[in-house]
PDB file of C-alpha atoms in Angstrom:
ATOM      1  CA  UNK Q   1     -56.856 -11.289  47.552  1.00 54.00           C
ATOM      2  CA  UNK Q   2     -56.148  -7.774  47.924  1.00 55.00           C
ATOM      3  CA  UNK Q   3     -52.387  -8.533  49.633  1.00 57.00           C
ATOM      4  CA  UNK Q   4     -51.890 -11.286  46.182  1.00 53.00           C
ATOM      5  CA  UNK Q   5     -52.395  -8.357  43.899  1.00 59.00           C
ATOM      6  CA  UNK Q   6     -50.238  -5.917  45.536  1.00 57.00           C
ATOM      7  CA  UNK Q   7     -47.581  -8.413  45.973  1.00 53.00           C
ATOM      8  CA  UNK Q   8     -48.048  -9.058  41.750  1.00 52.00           C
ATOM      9  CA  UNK Q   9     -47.873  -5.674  41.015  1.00 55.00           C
ATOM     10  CA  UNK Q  10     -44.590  -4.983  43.149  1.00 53.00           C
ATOM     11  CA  UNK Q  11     -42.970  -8.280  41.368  1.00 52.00           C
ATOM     12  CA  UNK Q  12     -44.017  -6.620  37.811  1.00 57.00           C
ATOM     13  CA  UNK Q  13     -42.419  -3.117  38.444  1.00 53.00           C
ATOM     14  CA  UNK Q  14     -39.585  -4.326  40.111  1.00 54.00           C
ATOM     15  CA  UNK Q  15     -38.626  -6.734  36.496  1.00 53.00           C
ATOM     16  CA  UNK Q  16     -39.656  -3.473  34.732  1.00 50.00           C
ATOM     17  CA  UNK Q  17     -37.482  -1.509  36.424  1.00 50.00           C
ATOM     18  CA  UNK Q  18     -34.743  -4.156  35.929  1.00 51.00           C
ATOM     19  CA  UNK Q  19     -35.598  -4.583  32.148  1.00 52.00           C
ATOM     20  CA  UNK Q  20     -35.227  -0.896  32.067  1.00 51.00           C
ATOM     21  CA  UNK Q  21     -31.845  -0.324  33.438  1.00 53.00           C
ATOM     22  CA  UNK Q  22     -30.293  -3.111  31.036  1.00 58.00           C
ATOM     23  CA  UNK Q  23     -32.277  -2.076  27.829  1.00 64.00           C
ATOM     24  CA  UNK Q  24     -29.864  -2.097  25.281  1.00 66.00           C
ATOM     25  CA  UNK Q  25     -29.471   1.103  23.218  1.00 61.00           C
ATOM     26  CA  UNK Q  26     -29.899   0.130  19.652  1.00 60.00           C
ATOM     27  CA  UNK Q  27     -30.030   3.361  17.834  1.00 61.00           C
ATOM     28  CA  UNK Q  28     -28.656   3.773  14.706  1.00 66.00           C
ATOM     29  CA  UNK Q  29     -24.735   4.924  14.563  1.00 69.00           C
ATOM     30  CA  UNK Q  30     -22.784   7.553  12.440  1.00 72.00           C
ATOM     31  CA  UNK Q  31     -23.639   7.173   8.834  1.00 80.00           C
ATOM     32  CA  UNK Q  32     -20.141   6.280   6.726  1.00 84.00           C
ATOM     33  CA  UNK Q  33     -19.095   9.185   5.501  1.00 85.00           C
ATOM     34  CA  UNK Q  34     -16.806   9.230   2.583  1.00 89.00           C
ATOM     35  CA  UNK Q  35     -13.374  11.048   2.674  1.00 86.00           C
ATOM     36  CA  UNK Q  36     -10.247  12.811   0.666  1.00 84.00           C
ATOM     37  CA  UNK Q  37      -7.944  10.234   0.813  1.00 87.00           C
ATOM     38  CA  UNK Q  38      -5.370  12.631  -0.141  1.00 84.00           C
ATOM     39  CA  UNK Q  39      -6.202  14.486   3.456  1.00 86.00           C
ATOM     40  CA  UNK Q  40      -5.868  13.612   6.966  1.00 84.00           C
ATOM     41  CA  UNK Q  41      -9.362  11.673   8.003  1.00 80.00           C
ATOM     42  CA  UNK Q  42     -10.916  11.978  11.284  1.00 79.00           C
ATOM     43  CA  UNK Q  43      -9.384   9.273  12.267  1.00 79.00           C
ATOM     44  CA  UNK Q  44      -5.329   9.876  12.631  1.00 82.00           C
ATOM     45  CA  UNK Q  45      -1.915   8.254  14.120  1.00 85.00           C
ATOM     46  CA  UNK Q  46       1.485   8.191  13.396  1.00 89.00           C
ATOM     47  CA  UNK Q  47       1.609   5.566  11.223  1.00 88.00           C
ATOM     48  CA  UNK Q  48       1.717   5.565   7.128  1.00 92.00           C
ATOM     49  CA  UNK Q  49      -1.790   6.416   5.546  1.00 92.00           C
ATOM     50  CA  UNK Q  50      -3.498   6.887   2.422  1.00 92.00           C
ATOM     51  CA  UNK Q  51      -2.466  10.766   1.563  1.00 94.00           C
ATOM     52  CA  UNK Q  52       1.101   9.794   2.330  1.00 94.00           C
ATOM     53  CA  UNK Q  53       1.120   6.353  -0.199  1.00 96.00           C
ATOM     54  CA  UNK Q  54      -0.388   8.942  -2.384  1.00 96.00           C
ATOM     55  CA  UNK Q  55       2.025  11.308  -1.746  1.00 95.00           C
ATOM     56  CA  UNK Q  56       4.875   9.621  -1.853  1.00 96.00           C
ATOM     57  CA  UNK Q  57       3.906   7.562  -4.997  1.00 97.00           C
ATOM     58  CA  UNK Q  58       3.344  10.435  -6.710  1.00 96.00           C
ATOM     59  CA  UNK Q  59       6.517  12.284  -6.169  1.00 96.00           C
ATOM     60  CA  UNK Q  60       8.559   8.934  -7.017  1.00 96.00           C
ATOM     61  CA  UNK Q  61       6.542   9.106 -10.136  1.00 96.00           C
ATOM     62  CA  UNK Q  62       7.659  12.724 -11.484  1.00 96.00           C
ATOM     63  CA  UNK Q  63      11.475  12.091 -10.615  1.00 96.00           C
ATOM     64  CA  UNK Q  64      11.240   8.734 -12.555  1.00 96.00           C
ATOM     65  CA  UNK Q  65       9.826  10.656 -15.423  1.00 96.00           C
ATOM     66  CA  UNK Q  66      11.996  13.406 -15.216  1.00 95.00           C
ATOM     67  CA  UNK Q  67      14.879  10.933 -15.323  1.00 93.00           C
ATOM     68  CA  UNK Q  68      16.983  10.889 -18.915  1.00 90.00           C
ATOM     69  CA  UNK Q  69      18.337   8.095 -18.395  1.00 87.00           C
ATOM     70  CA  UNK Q  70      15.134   6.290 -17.870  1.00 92.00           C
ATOM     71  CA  UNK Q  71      12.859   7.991 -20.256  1.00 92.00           C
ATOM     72  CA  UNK Q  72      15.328   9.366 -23.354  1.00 91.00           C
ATOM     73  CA  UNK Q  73      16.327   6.075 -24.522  1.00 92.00           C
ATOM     74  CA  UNK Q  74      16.152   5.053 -28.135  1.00 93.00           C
ATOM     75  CA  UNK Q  75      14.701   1.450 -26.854  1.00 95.00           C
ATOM     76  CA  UNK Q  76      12.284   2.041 -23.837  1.00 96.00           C
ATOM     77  CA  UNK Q  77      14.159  -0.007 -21.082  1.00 96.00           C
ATOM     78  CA  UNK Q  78      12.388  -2.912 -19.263  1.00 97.00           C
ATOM     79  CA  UNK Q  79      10.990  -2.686 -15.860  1.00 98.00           C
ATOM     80  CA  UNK Q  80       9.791  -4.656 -12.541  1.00 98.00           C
ATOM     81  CA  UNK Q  81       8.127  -3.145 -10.214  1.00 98.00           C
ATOM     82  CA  UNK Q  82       6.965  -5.034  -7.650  1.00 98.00           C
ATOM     83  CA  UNK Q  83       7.053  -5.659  -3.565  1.00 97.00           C
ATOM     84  CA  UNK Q  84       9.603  -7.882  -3.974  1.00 97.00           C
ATOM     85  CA  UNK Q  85      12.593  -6.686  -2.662  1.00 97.00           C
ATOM     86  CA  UNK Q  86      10.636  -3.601  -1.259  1.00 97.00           C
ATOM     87  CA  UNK Q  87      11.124  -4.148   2.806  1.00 97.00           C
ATOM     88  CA  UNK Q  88       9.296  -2.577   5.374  1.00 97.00           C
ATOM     89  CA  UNK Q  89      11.823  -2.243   8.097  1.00 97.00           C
ATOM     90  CA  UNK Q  90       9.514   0.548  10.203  1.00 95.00           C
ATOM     91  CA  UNK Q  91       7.397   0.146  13.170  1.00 93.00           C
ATOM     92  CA  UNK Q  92       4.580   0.916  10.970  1.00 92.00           C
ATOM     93  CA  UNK Q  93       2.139  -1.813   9.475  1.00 91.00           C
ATOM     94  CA  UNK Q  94       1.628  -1.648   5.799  1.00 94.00           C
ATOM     95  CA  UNK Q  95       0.759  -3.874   3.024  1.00 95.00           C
ATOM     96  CA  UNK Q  96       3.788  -2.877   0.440  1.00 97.00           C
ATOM     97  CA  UNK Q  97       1.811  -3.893  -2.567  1.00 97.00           C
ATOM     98  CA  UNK Q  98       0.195  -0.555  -1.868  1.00 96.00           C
ATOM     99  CA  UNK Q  99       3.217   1.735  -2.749  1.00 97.00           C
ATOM    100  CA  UNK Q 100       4.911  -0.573  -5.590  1.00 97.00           C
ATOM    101  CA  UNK Q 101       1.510  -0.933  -7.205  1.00 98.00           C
ATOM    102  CA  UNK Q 102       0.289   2.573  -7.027  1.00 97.00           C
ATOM    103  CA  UNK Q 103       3.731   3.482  -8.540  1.00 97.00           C
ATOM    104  CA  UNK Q 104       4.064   0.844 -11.102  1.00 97.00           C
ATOM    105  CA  UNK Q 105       0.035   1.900 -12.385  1.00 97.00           C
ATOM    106  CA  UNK Q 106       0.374   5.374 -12.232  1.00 97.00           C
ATOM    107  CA  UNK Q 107       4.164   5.353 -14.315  1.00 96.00           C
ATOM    108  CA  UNK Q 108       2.632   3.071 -16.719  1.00 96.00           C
ATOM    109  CA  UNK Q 109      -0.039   5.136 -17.569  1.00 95.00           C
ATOM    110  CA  UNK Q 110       1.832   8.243 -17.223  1.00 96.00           C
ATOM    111  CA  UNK Q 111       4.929   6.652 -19.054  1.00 94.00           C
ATOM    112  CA  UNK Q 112       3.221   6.152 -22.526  1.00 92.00           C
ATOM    113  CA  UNK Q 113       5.568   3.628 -24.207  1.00 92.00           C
ATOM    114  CA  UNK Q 114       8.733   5.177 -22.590  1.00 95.00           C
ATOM    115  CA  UNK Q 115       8.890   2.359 -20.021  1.00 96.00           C
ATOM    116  CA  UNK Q 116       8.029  -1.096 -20.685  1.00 97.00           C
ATOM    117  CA  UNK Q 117       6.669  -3.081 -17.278  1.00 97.00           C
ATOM    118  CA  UNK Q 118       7.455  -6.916 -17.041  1.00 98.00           C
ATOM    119  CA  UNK Q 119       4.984  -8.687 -14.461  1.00 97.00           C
ATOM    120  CA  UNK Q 120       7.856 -10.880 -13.229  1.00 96.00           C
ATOM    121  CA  UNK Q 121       5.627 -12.196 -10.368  1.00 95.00           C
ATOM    122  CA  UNK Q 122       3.289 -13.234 -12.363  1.00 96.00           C
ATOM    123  CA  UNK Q 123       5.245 -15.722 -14.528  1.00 96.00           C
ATOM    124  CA  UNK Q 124       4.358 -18.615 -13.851  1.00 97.00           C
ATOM    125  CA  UNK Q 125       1.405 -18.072 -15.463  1.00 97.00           C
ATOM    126  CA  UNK Q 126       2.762 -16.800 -18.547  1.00 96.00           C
ATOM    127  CA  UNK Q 127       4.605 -20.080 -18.244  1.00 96.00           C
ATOM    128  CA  UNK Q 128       1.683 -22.301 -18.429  1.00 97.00           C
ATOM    129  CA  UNK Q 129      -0.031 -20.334 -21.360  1.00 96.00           C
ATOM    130  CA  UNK Q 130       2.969 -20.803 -23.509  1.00 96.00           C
ATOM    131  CA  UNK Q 131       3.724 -24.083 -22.464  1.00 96.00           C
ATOM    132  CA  UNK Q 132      -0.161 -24.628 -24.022  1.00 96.00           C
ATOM    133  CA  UNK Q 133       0.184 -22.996 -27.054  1.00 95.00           C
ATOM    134  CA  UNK Q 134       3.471 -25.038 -27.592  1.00 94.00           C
ATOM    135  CA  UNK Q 135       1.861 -28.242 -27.185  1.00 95.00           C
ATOM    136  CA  UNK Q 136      -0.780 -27.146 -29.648  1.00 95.00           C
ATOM    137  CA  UNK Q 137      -3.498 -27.746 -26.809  1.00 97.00           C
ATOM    138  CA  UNK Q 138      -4.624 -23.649 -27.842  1.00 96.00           C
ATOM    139  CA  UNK Q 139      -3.578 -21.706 -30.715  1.00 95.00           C
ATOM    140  CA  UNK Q 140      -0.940 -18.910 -30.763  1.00 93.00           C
ATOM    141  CA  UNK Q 141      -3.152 -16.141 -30.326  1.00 94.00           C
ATOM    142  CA  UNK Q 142      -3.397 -12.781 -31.789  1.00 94.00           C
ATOM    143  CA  UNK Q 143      -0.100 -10.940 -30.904  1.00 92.00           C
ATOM    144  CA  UNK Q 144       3.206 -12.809 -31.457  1.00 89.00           C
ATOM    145  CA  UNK Q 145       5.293 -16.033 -30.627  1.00 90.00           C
ATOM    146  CA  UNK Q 146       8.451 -15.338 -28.722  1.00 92.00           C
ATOM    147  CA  UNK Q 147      11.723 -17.161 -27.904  1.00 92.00           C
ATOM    148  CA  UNK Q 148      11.487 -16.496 -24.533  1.00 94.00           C
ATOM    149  CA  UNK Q 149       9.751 -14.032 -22.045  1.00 95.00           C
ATOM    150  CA  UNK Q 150      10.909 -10.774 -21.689  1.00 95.00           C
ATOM    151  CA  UNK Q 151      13.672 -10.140 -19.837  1.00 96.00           C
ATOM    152  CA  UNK Q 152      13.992  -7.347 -17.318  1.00 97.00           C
ATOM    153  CA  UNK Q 153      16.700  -4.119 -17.185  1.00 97.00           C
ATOM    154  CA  UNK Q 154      15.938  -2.548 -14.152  1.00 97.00           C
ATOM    155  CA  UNK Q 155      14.118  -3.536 -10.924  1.00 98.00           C
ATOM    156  CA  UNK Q 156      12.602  -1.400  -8.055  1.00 98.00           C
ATOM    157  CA  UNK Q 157      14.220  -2.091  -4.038  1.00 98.00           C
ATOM    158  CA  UNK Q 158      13.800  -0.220  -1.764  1.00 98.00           C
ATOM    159  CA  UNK Q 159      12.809   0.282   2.362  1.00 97.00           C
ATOM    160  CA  UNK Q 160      10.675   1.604   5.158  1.00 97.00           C
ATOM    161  CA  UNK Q 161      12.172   3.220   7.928  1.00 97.00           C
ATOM    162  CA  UNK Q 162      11.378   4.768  11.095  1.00 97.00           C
ATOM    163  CA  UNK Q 163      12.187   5.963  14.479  1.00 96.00           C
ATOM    164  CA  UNK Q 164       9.986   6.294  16.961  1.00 93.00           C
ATOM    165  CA  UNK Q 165       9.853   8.044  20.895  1.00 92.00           C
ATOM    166  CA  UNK Q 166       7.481   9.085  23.105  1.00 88.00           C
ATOM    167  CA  UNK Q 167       7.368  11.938  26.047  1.00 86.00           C
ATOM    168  CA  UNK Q 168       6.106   9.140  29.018  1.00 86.00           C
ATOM    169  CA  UNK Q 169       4.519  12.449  30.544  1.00 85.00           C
ATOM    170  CA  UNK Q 170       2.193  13.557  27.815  1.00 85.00           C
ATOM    171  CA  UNK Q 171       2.175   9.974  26.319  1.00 83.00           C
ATOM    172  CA  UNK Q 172       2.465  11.712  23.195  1.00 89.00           C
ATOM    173  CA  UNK Q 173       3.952   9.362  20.133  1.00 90.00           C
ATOM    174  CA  UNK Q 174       6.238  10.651  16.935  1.00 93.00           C
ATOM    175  CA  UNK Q 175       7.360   8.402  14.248  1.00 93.00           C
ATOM    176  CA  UNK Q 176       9.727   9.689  11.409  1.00 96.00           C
ATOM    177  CA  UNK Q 177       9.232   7.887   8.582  1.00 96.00           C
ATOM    178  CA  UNK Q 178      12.323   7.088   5.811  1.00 97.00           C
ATOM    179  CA  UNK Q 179      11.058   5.601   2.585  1.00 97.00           C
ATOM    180  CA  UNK Q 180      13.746   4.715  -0.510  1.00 98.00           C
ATOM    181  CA  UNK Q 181      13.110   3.618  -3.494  1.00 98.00           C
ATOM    182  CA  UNK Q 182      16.035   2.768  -6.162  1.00 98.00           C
ATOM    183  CA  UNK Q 183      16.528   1.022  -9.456  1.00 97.00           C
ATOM    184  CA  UNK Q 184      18.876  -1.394  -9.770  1.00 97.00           C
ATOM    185  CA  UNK Q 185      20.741  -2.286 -13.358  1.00 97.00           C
ATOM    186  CA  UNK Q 186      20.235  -5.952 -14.025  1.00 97.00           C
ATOM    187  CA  UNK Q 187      23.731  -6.798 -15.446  1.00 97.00           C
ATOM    188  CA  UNK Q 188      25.668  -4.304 -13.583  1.00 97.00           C
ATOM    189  CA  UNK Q 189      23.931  -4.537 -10.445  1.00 97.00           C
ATOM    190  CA  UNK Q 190      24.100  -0.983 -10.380  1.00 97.00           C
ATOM    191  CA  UNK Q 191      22.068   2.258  -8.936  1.00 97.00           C
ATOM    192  CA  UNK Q 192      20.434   3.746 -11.667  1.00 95.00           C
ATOM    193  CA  UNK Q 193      18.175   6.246 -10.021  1.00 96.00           C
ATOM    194  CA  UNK Q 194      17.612   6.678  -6.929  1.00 97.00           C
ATOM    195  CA  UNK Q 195      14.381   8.187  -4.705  1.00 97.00           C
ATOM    196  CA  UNK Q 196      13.687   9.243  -1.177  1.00 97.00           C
ATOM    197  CA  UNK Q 197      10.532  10.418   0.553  1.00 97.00           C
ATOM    198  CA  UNK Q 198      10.568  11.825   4.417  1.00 96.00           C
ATOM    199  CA  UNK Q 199       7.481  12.462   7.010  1.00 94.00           C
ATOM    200  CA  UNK Q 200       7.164  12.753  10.969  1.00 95.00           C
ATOM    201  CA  UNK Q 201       4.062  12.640  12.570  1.00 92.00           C
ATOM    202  CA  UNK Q 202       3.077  12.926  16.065  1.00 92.00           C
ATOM    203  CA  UNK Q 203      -0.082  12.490  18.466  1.00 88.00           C
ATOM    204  CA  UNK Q 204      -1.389  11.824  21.638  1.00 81.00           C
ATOM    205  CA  UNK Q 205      -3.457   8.854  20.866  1.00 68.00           C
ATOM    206  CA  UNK Q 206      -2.138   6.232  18.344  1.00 67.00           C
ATOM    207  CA  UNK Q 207      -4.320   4.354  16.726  1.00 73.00           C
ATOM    208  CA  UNK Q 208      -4.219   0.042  15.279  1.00 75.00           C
ATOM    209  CA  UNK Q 209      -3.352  -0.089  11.537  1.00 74.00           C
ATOM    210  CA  UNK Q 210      -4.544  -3.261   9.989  1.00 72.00           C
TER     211      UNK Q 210
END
Protein backbone atom coordinates (compact mmCIF):
# COMPACT_ATOMS: atom_id res chain seq x y z
CA UNK A 1 0.00 0.00 0.00
CA UNK A 2 2.65 2.15 1.16
CA UNK A 3 4.93 1.51 -2.31
CA UNK A 4 1.12 2.40 -4.42
CA UNK A 5 1.09 5.75 -2.74
CA UNK A 6 4.57 6.73 -3.25
CA UNK A 7 4.48 5.59 -6.74
CA UNK A 8 1.00 8.10 -7.04
CA UNK A 9 2.59 10.82 -5.59
CA UNK A 10 5.83 10.65 -7.89
CA UNK A 11 3.32 10.31 -11.08
CA UNK A 12 1.43 13.63 -9.69
CA UNK A 13 4.62 15.84 -9.27
CA UNK A 14 6.22 14.68 -12.17
CA UNK A 15 2.70 16.04 -14.52
CA UNK A 16 3.00 19.08 -12.18
CA UNK A 17 6.24 19.71 -12.93
CA UNK A 18 5.46 19.18 -16.65
CA UNK A 19 2.25 21.39 -16.48
CA UNK A 20 4.55 23.88 -14.98
CA UNK A 21 7.24 24.22 -17.49
CA UNK A 22 4.57 24.63 -20.43
CA UNK A 23 2.16 27.03 -18.50
CA UNK A 24 1.40 29.55 -20.84
CA UNK A 25 2.06 33.17 -19.78
CA UNK A 26 -1.15 35.00 -20.22
CA UNK A 27 -0.52 38.32 -18.68
CA UNK A 28 -1.85 41.22 -19.95
CA UNK A 29 0.36 43.17 -22.78
CA UNK A 30 1.29 46.92 -23.37
CA UNK A 31 -1.77 49.03 -23.15
CA UNK A 32 -2.30 50.99 -26.81
CA UNK A 33 -0.97 54.00 -26.39
CA UNK A 34 -2.00 56.79 -28.61
CA UNK A 35 0.57 58.84 -30.67
CA UNK A 36 1.55 62.29 -32.69
CA UNK A 37 1.07 61.22 -35.94
CA UNK A 38 2.91 64.15 -37.06
CA UNK A 39 6.14 62.49 -35.10
CA UNK A 40 8.17 59.50 -35.49
CA UNK A 41 6.27 56.54 -33.34
CA UNK A 42 8.06 53.92 -31.54
CA UNK A 43 7.76 51.94 -34.11
CA UNK A 44 10.05 53.21 -37.28
CA UNK A 45 11.52 52.08 -40.90
CA UNK A 46 12.40 53.53 -43.93
CA UNK A 47 9.39 53.48 -45.54
CA UNK A 48 6.62 56.46 -46.01
CA UNK A 49 4.59 57.14 -42.71
CA UNK A 50 2.02 59.21 -41.29
CA UNK A 51 4.17 62.57 -40.34
CA UNK A 52 5.60 62.42 -43.83
CA UNK A 53 1.82 62.07 -45.78
CA UNK A 54 1.23 64.86 -43.40
CA UNK A 55 4.09 66.58 -44.26
CA UNK A 56 4.19 66.40 -47.56
CA UNK A 57 0.40 67.09 -48.04
CA UNK A 58 0.71 69.98 -46.29
CA UNK A 59 3.50 71.66 -48.06
CA UNK A 60 1.76 70.74 -51.56
CA UNK A 61 -1.11 72.52 -50.02
CA UNK A 62 0.59 76.10 -49.32
CA UNK A 63 2.39 76.16 -52.86
CA UNK A 64 -1.04 75.37 -54.49
CA UNK A 65 -2.45 78.25 -52.58
CA UNK A 66 0.23 80.45 -53.08
CA UNK A 67 -0.12 79.79 -56.80
CA UNK A 68 -1.74 82.95 -58.98
CA UNK A 69 -2.49 81.20 -61.48
CA UNK A 70 -4.54 78.77 -59.56
CA UNK A 71 -6.10 80.91 -56.97
CA UNK A 72 -6.38 84.72 -58.71
CA UNK A 73 -8.74 83.77 -61.31
CA UNK A 74 -11.90 85.68 -62.00
CA UNK A 75 -13.77 82.06 -62.41
CA UNK A 76 -12.35 79.57 -59.75
CA UNK A 77 -10.91 76.83 -62.13
CA UNK A 78 -12.13 73.18 -61.86
CA UNK A 79 -10.24 70.47 -60.23
CA UNK A 80 -9.63 66.49 -59.86
CA UNK A 81 -7.82 65.29 -57.46
CA UNK A 82 -7.67 61.92 -57.16
CA UNK A 83 -5.20 58.60 -57.16
CA UNK A 84 -5.75 58.22 -60.50
CA UNK A 85 -2.90 58.88 -62.37
CA UNK A 86 -0.90 59.26 -59.03
CA UNK A 87 1.76 56.12 -59.34
CA UNK A 88 3.70 54.74 -56.75
CA UNK A 89 6.82 53.71 -58.52
CA UNK A 90 8.98 53.29 -54.95
CA UNK A 91 9.89 50.30 -53.04
CA UNK A 92 7.67 51.57 -50.43
CA UNK A 93 4.00 50.23 -49.81
CA UNK A 94 1.37 52.84 -49.63
CA UNK A 95 -2.23 53.19 -50.23
CA UNK A 96 -2.15 56.54 -52.60
CA UNK A 97 -5.64 57.51 -51.67
CA UNK A 98 -3.84 58.65 -48.56
CA UNK A 99 -1.82 61.59 -50.12
CA UNK A 100 -4.45 62.67 -52.98
CA UNK A 101 -7.18 62.64 -50.37
CA UNK A 102 -5.47 64.37 -47.57
CA UNK A 103 -4.54 67.02 -50.23
CA UNK A 104 -7.74 67.30 -52.06
CA UNK A 105 -9.66 67.74 -48.17
CA UNK A 106 -7.34 69.92 -46.73
CA UNK A 107 -7.21 72.49 -50.21
CA UNK A 108 -10.86 72.35 -50.24
CA UNK A 109 -11.32 73.50 -46.99
CA UNK A 110 -8.45 75.75 -47.04
CA UNK A 111 -9.37 76.94 -50.67
CA UNK A 112 -12.76 78.65 -49.76
CA UNK A 113 -14.45 78.93 -53.19
CA UNK A 114 -11.10 79.64 -55.01
CA UNK A 115 -10.95 76.06 -56.30
CA UNK A 116 -13.83 74.11 -57.33
CA UNK A 117 -13.24 70.01 -56.82
CA UNK A 118 -15.04 67.64 -59.38
CA UNK A 119 -15.35 63.96 -57.88
CA UNK A 120 -14.62 62.50 -61.33
CA UNK A 121 -14.37 58.97 -59.79
CA UNK A 122 -17.33 59.09 -58.47
CA UNK A 123 -19.49 59.64 -61.59
CA UNK A 124 -21.12 57.07 -62.19
CA UNK A 125 -23.13 57.74 -59.52
CA UNK A 126 -23.92 61.15 -60.35
CA UNK A 127 -24.91 59.39 -63.54
CA UNK A 128 -27.57 57.28 -62.13
CA UNK A 129 -29.12 60.15 -59.94
CA UNK A 130 -29.63 62.26 -62.97
CA UNK A 131 -30.56 59.65 -65.15
CA UNK A 132 -33.57 59.32 -62.20
CA UNK A 133 -34.53 62.64 -61.97
CA UNK A 134 -34.75 62.67 -65.87
CA UNK A 135 -37.06 59.90 -66.03
CA UNK A 136 -39.19 61.61 -63.43
CA UNK A 137 -38.73 58.42 -61.12
CA UNK A 138 -37.46 61.43 -58.21
CA UNK A 139 -37.83 65.02 -58.42
CA UNK A 140 -35.10 67.57 -59.32
CA UNK A 141 -34.07 68.38 -56.00
CA UNK A 142 -33.17 71.49 -54.26
CA UNK A 143 -30.09 72.95 -56.12
CA UNK A 144 -30.22 73.11 -59.95
CA UNK A 145 -30.71 71.07 -63.27
CA UNK A 146 -27.67 71.03 -65.48
CA UNK A 147 -26.84 70.22 -69.14
CA UNK A 148 -24.23 68.14 -68.29
CA UNK A 149 -21.77 67.41 -65.34
CA UNK A 150 -19.10 69.54 -64.70
CA UNK A 151 -16.30 69.39 -66.60
CA UNK A 152 -12.77 69.43 -65.26
CA UNK A 153 -9.63 72.14 -66.00
CA UNK A 154 -6.93 70.73 -64.28
CA UNK A 155 -6.06 67.26 -62.90
CA UNK A 156 -3.44 66.11 -60.27
CA UNK A 157 -0.42 63.24 -61.63
CA UNK A 158 2.08 62.66 -60.14
CA UNK A 159 4.80 59.72 -58.65
CA UNK A 160 6.63 57.93 -55.89
CA UNK A 161 10.11 57.38 -56.13
CA UNK A 162 12.88 55.85 -54.39
CA UNK A 163 16.25 54.39 -54.18
CA UNK A 164 17.24 52.18 -51.89
CA UNK A 165 20.93 50.41 -50.55
CA UNK A 166 22.09 48.80 -47.78
CA UNK A 167 25.76 48.45 -46.00
CA UNK A 168 25.61 44.18 -46.01
CA UNK A 169 27.97 44.72 -42.87
CA UNK A 170 25.79 46.72 -40.56
CA UNK A 171 22.62 45.54 -42.46
CA UNK A 172 21.63 48.97 -42.13
CA UNK A 173 18.75 50.12 -44.86
CA UNK A 174 18.27 53.89 -46.50
CA UNK A 175 15.55 54.72 -48.83
CA UNK A 176 15.35 58.26 -50.50
CA UNK A 177 12.13 59.02 -51.22
CA UNK A 178 11.03 61.39 -54.55
CA UNK A 179 7.40 62.42 -54.49
CA UNK A 180 5.86 64.85 -57.53
CA UNK A 181 2.90 66.13 -57.80
CA UNK A 182 1.77 68.35 -61.00
CA UNK A 183 -1.33 69.77 -62.59
CA UNK A 184 -2.01 69.13 -65.84
CA UNK A 185 -4.23 71.69 -68.23
CA UNK A 186 -7.09 69.71 -69.67
CA UNK A 187 -7.12 71.20 -73.24
CA UNK A 188 -3.55 71.98 -73.50
CA UNK A 189 -2.25 69.07 -71.83
CA UNK A 190 -0.01 71.32 -70.21
CA UNK A 191 2.07 71.75 -66.72
CA UNK A 192 0.40 74.19 -64.82
CA UNK A 193 2.09 73.94 -61.48
CA UNK A 194 4.23 71.82 -60.50
CA UNK A 195 5.32 70.25 -56.75
CA UNK A 196 8.09 68.18 -55.30
CA UNK A 197 8.67 66.78 -51.84
CA UNK A 198 12.17 64.89 -50.81
CA UNK A 199 13.05 62.54 -47.59
CA UNK A 200 15.81 59.78 -46.81
CA UNK A 201 15.56 57.67 -44.04
CA UNK A 202 17.72 55.05 -42.72
CA UNK A 203 17.79 52.15 -39.99
CA UNK A 204 19.03 49.07 -38.89
CA UNK A 205 15.87 47.16 -38.65
CA UNK A 206 13.12 47.70 -41.32
CA UNK A 207 9.98 47.06 -40.51
CA UNK A 208 6.46 45.41 -42.86
CA UNK A 209 4.17 48.27 -44.02
CA UNK A 210 0.72 47.04 -44.70
Amino acid sequence: MNKLMILVAAVTATTLVGCAGTRIDNTAGRATVYEDARQPGKIQGVGVESQDIMAVTDQMMRDMLSNSMLVSREVSPRVIIDSEYFTNESSSRINKNMLTDRLRINLNRAANGRLVFVGREYANMVEKERELKRRGVVDGGTIRTTAATAGADFRLVGRIMSLDKMDTGSQERSRYHQITFELIDLELGTYVWSGIYEFQKTAQDDVVYR
